[in-house]
Short mmCIF file of C-alpha atoms in Angstrom, two decimals:
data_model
loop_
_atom_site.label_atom_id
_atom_site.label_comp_id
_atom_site.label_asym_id
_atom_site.label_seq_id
_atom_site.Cartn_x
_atom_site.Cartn_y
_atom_site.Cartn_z
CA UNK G 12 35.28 59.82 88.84
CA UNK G 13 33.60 61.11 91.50
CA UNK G 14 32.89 65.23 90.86
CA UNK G 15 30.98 68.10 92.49
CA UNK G 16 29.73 70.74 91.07
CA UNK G 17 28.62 73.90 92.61
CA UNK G 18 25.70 75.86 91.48
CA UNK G 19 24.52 72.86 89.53
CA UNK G 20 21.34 73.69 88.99
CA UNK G 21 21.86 77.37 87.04
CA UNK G 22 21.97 77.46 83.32
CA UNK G 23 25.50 75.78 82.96
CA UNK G 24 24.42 72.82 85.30
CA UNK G 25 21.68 72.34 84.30
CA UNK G 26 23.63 70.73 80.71
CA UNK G 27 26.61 70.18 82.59
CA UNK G 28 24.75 67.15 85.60
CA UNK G 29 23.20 65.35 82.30
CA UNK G 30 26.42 65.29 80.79
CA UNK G 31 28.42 63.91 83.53
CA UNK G 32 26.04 61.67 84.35
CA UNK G 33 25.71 60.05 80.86
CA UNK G 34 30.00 59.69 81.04
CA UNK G 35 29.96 57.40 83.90
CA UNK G 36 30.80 59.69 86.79
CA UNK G 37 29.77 59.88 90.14
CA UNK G 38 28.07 63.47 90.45
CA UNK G 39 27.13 65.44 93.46
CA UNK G 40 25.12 68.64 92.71
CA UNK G 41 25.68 71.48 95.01
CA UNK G 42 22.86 74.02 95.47
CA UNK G 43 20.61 76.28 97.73
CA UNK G 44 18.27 73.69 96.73
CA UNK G 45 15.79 76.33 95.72
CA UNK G 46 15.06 76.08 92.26
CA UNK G 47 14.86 73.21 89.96
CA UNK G 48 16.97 72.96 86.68
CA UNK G 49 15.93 74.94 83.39
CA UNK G 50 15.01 71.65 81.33
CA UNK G 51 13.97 68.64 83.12
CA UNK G 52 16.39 65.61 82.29
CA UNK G 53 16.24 62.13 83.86
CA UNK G 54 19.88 62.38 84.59
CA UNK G 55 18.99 64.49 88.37
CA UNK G 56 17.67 60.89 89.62
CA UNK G 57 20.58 59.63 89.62
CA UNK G 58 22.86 62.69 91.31
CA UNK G 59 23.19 63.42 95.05
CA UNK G 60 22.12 66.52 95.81
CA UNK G 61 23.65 68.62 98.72
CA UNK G 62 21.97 71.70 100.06
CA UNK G 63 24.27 74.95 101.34
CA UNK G 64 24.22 78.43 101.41
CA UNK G 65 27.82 79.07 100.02
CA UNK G 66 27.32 83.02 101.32
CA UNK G 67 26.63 82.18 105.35
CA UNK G 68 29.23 79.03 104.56
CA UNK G 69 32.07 81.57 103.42
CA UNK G 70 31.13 83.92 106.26
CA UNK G 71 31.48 81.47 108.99
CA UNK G 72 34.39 79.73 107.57
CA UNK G 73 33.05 76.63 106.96
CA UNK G 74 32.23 76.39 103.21
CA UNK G 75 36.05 74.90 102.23
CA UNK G 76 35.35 72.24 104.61
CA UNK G 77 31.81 71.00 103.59
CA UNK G 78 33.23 70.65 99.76
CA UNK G 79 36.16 68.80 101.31
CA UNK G 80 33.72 66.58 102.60
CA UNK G 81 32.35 65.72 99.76
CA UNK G 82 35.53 63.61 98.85
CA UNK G 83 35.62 64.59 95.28
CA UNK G 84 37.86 63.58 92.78
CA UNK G 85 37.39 67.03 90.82
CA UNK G 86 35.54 70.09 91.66
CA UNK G 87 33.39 72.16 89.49
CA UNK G 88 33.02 75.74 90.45
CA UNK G 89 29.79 77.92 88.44
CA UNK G 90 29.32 80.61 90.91
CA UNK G 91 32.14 81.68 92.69
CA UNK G 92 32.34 85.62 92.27
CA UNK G 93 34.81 87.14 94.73
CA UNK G 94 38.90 86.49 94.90
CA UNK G 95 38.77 85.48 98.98
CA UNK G 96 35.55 82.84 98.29
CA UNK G 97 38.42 81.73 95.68
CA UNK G 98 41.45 81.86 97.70
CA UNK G 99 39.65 80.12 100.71
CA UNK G 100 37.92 76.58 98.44
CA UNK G 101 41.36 76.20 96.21
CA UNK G 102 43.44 76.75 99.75
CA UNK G 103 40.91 74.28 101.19
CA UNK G 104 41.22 71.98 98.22
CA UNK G 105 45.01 71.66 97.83
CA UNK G 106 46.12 68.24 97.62
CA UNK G 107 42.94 66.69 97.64
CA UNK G 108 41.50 66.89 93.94
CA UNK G 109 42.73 65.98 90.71
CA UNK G 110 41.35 69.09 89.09
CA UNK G 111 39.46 72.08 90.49
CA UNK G 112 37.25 74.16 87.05
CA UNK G 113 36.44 77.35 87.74
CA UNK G 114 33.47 79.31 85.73
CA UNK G 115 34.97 82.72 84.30
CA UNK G 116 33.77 85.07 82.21
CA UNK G 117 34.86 87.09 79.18
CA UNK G 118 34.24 90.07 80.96
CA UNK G 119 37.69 89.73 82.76
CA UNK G 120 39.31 91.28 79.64
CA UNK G 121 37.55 94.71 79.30
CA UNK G 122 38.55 97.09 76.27
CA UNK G 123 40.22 95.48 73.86
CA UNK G 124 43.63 97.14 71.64
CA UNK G 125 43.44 94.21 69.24
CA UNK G 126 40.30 92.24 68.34
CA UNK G 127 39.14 89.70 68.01
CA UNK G 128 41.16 89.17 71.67
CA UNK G 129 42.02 85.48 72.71
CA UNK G 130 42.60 84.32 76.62
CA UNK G 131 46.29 85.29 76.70
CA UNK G 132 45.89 88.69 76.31
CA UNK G 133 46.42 91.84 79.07
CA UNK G 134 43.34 92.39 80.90
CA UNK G 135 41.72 95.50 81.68
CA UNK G 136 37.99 94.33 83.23
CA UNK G 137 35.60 97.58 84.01
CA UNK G 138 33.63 96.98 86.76
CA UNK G 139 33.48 95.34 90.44
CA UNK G 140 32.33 92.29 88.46
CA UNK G 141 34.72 91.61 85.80
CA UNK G 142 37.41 92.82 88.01
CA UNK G 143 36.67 90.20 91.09
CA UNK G 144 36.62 87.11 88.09
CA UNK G 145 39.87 88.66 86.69
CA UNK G 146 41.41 88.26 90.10
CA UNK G 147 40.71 84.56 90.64
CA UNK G 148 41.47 83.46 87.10
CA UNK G 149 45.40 85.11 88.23
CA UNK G 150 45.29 83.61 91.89
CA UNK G 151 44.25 80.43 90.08
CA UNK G 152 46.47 80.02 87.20
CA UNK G 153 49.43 81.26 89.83
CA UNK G 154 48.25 78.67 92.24
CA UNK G 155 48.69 76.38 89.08
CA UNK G 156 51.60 77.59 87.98
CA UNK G 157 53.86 78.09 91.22
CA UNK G 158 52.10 75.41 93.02
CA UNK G 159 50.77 72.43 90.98
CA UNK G 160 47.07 73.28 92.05
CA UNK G 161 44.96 71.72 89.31
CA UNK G 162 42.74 74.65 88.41
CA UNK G 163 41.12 74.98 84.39
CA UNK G 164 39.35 78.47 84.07
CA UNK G 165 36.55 78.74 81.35
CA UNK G 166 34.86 81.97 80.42
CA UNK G 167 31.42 82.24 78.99
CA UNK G 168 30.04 84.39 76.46
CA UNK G 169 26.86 85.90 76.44
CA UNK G 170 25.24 82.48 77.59
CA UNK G 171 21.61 81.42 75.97
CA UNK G 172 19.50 78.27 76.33
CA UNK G 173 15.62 77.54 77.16
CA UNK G 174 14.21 79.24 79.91
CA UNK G 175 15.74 82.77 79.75
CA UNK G 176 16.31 85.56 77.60
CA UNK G 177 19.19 85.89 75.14
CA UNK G 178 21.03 88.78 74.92
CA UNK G 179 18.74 90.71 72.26
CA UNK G 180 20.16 92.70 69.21
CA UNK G 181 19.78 96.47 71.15
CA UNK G 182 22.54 94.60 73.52
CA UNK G 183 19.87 94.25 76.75
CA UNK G 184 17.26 91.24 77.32
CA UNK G 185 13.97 93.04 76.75
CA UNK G 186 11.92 90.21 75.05
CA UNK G 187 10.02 93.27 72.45
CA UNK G 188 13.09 93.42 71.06
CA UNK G 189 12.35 90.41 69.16
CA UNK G 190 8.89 91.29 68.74
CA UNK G 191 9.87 94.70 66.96
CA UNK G 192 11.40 92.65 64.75
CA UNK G 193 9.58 89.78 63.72
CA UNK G 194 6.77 92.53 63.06
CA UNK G 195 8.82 94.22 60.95
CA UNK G 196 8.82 97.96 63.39
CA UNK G 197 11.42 100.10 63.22
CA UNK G 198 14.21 99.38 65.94
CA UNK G 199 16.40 101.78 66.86
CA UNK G 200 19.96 100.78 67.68
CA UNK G 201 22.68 102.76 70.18
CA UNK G 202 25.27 104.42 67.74
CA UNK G 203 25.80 103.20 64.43
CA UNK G 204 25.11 99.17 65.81
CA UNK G 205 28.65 98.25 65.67
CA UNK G 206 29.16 97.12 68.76
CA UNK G 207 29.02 93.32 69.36
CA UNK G 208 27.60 90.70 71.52
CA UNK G 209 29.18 86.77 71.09
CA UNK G 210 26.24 84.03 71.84
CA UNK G 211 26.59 81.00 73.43
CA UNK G 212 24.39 77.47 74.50
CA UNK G 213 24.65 76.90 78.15
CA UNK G 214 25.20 73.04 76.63
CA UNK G 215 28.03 74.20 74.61
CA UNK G 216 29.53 75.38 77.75
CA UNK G 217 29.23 72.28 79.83
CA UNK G 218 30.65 70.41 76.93
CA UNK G 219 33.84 72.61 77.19
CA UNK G 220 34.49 71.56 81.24
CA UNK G 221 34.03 67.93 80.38
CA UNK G 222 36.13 68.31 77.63
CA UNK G 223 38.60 70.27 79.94
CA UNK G 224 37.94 67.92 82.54
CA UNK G 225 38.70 64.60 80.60
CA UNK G 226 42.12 66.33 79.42
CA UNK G 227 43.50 67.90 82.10
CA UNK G 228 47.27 67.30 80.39
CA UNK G 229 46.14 69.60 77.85
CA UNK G 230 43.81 72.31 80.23
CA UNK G 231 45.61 72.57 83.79
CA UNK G 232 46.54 76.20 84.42
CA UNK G 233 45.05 77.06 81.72
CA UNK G 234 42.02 78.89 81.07
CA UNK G 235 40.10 78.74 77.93
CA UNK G 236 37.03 81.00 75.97
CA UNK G 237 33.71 79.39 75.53
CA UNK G 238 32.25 81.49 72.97
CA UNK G 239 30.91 81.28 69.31
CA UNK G 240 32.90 80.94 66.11
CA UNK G 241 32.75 84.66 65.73
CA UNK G 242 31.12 87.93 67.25
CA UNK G 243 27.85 89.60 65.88
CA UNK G 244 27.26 93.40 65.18
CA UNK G 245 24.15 94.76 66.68
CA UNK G 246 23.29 95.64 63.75
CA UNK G 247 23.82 92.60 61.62
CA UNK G 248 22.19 90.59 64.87
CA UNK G 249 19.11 92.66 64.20
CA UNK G 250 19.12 91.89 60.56
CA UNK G 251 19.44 88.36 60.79
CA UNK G 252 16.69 87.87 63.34
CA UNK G 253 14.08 89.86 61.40
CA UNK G 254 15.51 87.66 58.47
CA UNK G 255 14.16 84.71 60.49
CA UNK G 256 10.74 86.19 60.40
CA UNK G 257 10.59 86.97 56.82
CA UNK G 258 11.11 91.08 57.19
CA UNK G 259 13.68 93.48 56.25
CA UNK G 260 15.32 94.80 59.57
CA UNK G 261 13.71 98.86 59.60
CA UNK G 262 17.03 99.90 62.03
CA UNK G 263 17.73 103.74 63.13
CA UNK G 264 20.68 104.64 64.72
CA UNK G 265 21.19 107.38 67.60
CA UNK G 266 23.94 108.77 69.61
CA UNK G 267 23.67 106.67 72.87
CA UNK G 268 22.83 109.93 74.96
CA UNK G 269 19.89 109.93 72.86
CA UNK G 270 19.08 106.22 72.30
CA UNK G 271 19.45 105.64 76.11
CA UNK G 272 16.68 107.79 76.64
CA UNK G 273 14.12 105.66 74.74
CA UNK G 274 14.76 102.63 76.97
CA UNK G 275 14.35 102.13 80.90
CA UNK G 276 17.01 103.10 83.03
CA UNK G 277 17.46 99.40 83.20
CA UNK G 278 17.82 98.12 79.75
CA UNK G 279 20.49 100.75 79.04
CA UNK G 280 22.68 99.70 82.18
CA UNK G 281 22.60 96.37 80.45
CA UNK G 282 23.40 97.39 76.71
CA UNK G 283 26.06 99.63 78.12
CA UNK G 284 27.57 96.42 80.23
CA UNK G 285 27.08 94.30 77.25
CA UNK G 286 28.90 96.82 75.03
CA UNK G 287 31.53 98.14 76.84
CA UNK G 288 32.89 94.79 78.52
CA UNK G 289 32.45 92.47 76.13
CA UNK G 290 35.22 92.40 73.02
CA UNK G 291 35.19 89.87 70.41
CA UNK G 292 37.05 86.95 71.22
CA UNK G 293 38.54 83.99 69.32
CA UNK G 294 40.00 80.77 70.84
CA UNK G 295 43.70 80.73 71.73
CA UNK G 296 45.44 78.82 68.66
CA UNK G 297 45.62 75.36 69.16
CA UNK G 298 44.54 75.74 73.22
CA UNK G 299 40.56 75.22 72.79
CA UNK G 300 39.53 71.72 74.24
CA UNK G 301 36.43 71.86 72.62
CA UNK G 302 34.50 74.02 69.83
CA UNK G 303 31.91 76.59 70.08
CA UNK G 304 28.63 77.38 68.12
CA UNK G 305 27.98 79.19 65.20
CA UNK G 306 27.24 82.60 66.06
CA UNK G 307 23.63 82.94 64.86
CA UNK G 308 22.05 79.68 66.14
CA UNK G 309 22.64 80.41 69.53
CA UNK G 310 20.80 82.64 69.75
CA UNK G 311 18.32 81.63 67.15
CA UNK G 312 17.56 77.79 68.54
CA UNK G 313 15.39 79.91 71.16
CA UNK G 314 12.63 81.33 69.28
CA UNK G 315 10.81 77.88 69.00
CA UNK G 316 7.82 77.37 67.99
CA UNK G 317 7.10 81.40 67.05
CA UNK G 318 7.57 81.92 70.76
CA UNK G 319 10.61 83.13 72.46
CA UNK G 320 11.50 81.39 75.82
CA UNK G 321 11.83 83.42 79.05
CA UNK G 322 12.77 83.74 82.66
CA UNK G 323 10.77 80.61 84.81
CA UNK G 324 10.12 79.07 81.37
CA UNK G 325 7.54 81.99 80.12
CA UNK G 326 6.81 82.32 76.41
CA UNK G 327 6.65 85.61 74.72
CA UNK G 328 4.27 84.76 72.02
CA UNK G 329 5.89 85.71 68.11
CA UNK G 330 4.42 85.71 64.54
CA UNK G 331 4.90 82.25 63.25
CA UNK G 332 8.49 82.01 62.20
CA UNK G 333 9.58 80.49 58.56
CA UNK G 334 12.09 78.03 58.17
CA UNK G 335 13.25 77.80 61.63
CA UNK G 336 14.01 74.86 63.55
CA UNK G 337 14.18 74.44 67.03
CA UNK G 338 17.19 72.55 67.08
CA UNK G 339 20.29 73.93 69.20
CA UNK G 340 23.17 75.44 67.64
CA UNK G 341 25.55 72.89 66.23
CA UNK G 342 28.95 72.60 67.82
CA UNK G 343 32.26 72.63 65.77
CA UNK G 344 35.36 70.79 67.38
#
């Protein structure tokens, strides 16, 4: 099949081309064209690569029509964030793909009343973010629904892989974190470190739209949670990372008045995002196409080496680290 995907060179597409290519398909990768991939694969040599600004596109009208162009059997959406950029490609699309996969995220659902929470449940997002991705997954799925349009939603967790940050165990992406740590410093954690985060590879994700993609009798108007096996504490996150390092996690726990007071303005917007929109989640029973990783190793696959990979491919050097492998997390499906 011939498929596009848009954004293809972020953190999802960057799995998601190599995969595609490797099945056989046709692939055209649809970028600003200013950045390369996070991991170099051979894969990109054999992709056509179109260059657009999908911002001045959807402002002039004209962005619908390009991807049209394209003559695509299915379209792969990563970085659509507003309900009219939505409306406009699936409007522009109708009748003229076989599927259309958008990329979600789990911050559509908000507070949870019942944990862990799995895709069919009411939605309450918080914020102009999680609010604009709750309103395309329901234009999409009622587009599916009412219409027959061929959209599959998938939502993210807190996505890791080489060449950025993962979402650290204080709930932000400050790479000392880690270093605290490893060193075996006392870390002090917002409230009593309940709150959770839920890890997962970038390559786990792509391997959920292919999956999606190759069984569209079991995904269309659906949408589906790409997330691991289970959620972590703060606190036991912390524990299990200075575990990796051979220390005894030294934690302290403060009201978050007071704990967001010993970080930047900046890291405790983050913590307080990561925190307050993101519940723990479980599959649907019986709807996931594919599996997700085990919790820890998502994370944990990007300390490699004793050095923790970062934005641009940056290492933030660590103590040598015992007993851990640099392979990714495994998958379970």
């Amino acid at each position: 099949m011939r498929v596009a995907v848009i954004g293809a060179s972020g953190h999802i597409g960057t799995y998601l081309i190599p995969r595609l290519v490797d099945g056989g398909h046709d692939v055209v990768a649809v970028s600003r064209g200013k950045r390369e991939p996070y991991s170099p694969h051979g894969a990109w040599q054999r992709v056509t690569q179109v260059t657009a600004d999908r911002d001045a596109e959807d402002a002039d009208g004209t962005f619908g029509r390009r991807i049209v162009e394209l003559e695509a059997d299915v379209v792969i959406d990563l970085i659509c964030f507003t309900e009219t950029s939505a409306r406009d490609l699936a409007a522009a699309l109708t009748g003229r793909v076989r599927q259309f996969l958008h990329c979600g995220t789990i911050w559509t659902h908000g507070p949870s009343s019942r944990v862990p929470t799995t895709e069919d449940m009411p939605k309450r997002p918080l914020g102009e973010y999680g609010k604009q991705k709750a309103a395309i997954e329901a234009h999409l799925l009622q587009r599916a629904h009412r219409d027959g349009f061929p959209a599959t939603i998938i939502h993210p967790g807190h996505i890791t892989g080489p060449g950025w940050v993962p979402v650290n165990p204080a709930g932000n992406v400050d790479p000392a974190v880690f270093q605290t740590l490893a060193d075996g410093g006392e870390l002090a954690l917002p409230n009593f470190g309940m709150e959770t985060v839920q890890h997962v590879h970038a390559d786990d994700v792509a391997r959920l739209f292919v999956d999606a993609m190759v069984n569209p009798s079991a995904s269309v108007g659906e949408s589906f949670h790409s997330v691991a096996t289970s959620a972590l504490t703060l606190r036991g996150y912390a524990e299990a990372v200075a575990g990796w390092f051979g220390q005894e996690a030294r934690l302290t726990f403060l009201p978050w008045e007071r704990w967001r007071e010993t970080v930047s303005e900046r890291d405790a917007q983050i913590t307080l995002d990561h925190i307050s929109y993101s519940p723990p989640l479980q599959h649907g029973e019986g709807r996931a196409a594919a599996g997700a990783p085990a919790p820890l190793h998502a994370a944990r696959g990007h300390l490699r080496g004793g050095r923790l990979a970062g934005p641009g491919g940056h290492h933030h050097p660590l103590r040598p680290v015992r007993g851990l492998t640099s392979r990714r997390s495994r998958t379970y499906g």
